[in-house]
Short mmCIF file of C-alpha atoms in Angstrom, two decimals:
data_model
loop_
_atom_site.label_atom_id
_atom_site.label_comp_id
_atom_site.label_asym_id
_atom_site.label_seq_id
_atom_site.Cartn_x
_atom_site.Cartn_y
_atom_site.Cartn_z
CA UNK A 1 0.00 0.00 0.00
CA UNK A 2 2.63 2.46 0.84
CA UNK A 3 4.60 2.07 -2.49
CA UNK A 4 1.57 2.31 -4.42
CA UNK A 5 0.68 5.18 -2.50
CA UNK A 6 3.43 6.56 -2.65
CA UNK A 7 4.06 6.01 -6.37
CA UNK A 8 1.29 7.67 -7.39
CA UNK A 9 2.36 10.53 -5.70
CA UNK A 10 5.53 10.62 -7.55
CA UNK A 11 4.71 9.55 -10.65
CA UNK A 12 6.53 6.38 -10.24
CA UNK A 13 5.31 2.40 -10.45
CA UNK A 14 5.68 0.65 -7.41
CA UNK A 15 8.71 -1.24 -8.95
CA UNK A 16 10.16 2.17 -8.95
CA UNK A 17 9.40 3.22 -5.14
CA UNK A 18 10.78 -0.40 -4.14
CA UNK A 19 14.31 0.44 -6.82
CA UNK A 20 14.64 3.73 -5.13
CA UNK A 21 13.44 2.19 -1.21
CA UNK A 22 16.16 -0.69 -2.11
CA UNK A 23 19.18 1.95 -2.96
CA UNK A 24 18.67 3.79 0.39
CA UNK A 25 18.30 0.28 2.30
CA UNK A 26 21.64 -0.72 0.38
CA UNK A 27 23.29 2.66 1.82
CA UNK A 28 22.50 1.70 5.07
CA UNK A 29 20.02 5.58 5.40
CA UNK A 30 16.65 2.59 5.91
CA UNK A 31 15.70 -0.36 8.32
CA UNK A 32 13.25 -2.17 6.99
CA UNK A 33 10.61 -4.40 8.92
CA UNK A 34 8.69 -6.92 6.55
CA UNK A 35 5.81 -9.16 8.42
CA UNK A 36 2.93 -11.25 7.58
CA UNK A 37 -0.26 -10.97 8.68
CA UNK A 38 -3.59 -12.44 7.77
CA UNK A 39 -1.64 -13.74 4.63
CA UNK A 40 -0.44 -9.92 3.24
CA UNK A 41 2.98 -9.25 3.46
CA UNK A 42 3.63 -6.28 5.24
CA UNK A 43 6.99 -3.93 5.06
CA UNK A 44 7.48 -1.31 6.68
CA UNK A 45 10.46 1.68 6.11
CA UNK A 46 12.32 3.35 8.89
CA UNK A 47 14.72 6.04 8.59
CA UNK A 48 17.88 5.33 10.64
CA UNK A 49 19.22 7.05 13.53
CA UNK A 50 22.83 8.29 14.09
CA UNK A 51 23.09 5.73 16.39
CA UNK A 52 21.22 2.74 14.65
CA UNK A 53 21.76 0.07 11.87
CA UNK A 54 20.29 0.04 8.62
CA UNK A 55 18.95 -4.05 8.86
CA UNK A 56 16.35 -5.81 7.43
CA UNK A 57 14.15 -7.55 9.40
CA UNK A 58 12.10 -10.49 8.47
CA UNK A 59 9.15 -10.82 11.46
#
């Protein structure tokens, strides 16, 4: 839901959020949560702290 949200609001597909989601998560700048529930996959973005890691974490 959030990329095609999201990618609307850009102009972008959702392939396109997830490219440009995937750079920043490769940089280390995003943590990102992905979960199941109710059979939907879930993820959800988090900008890192100073302080934090940029992980990804599979719930």
């Amino acid at each position: 839901m959030f990329t095609k949200r999201n990618g609307e609001s850009f102009s972008l597909s959702e392939d396109g959020i997830d490219a440009m989601l995937a750079v920043w998560a490769k940089k280390g700048m995003l943590k990102i949560t992905l979960s199941k529930k109710g059979g939907e996959e879930m993820a959800h973005y988090h900008w890192v702290q100073s302080d934090e890691l940029g992980l990804v974490v599979i719930q």
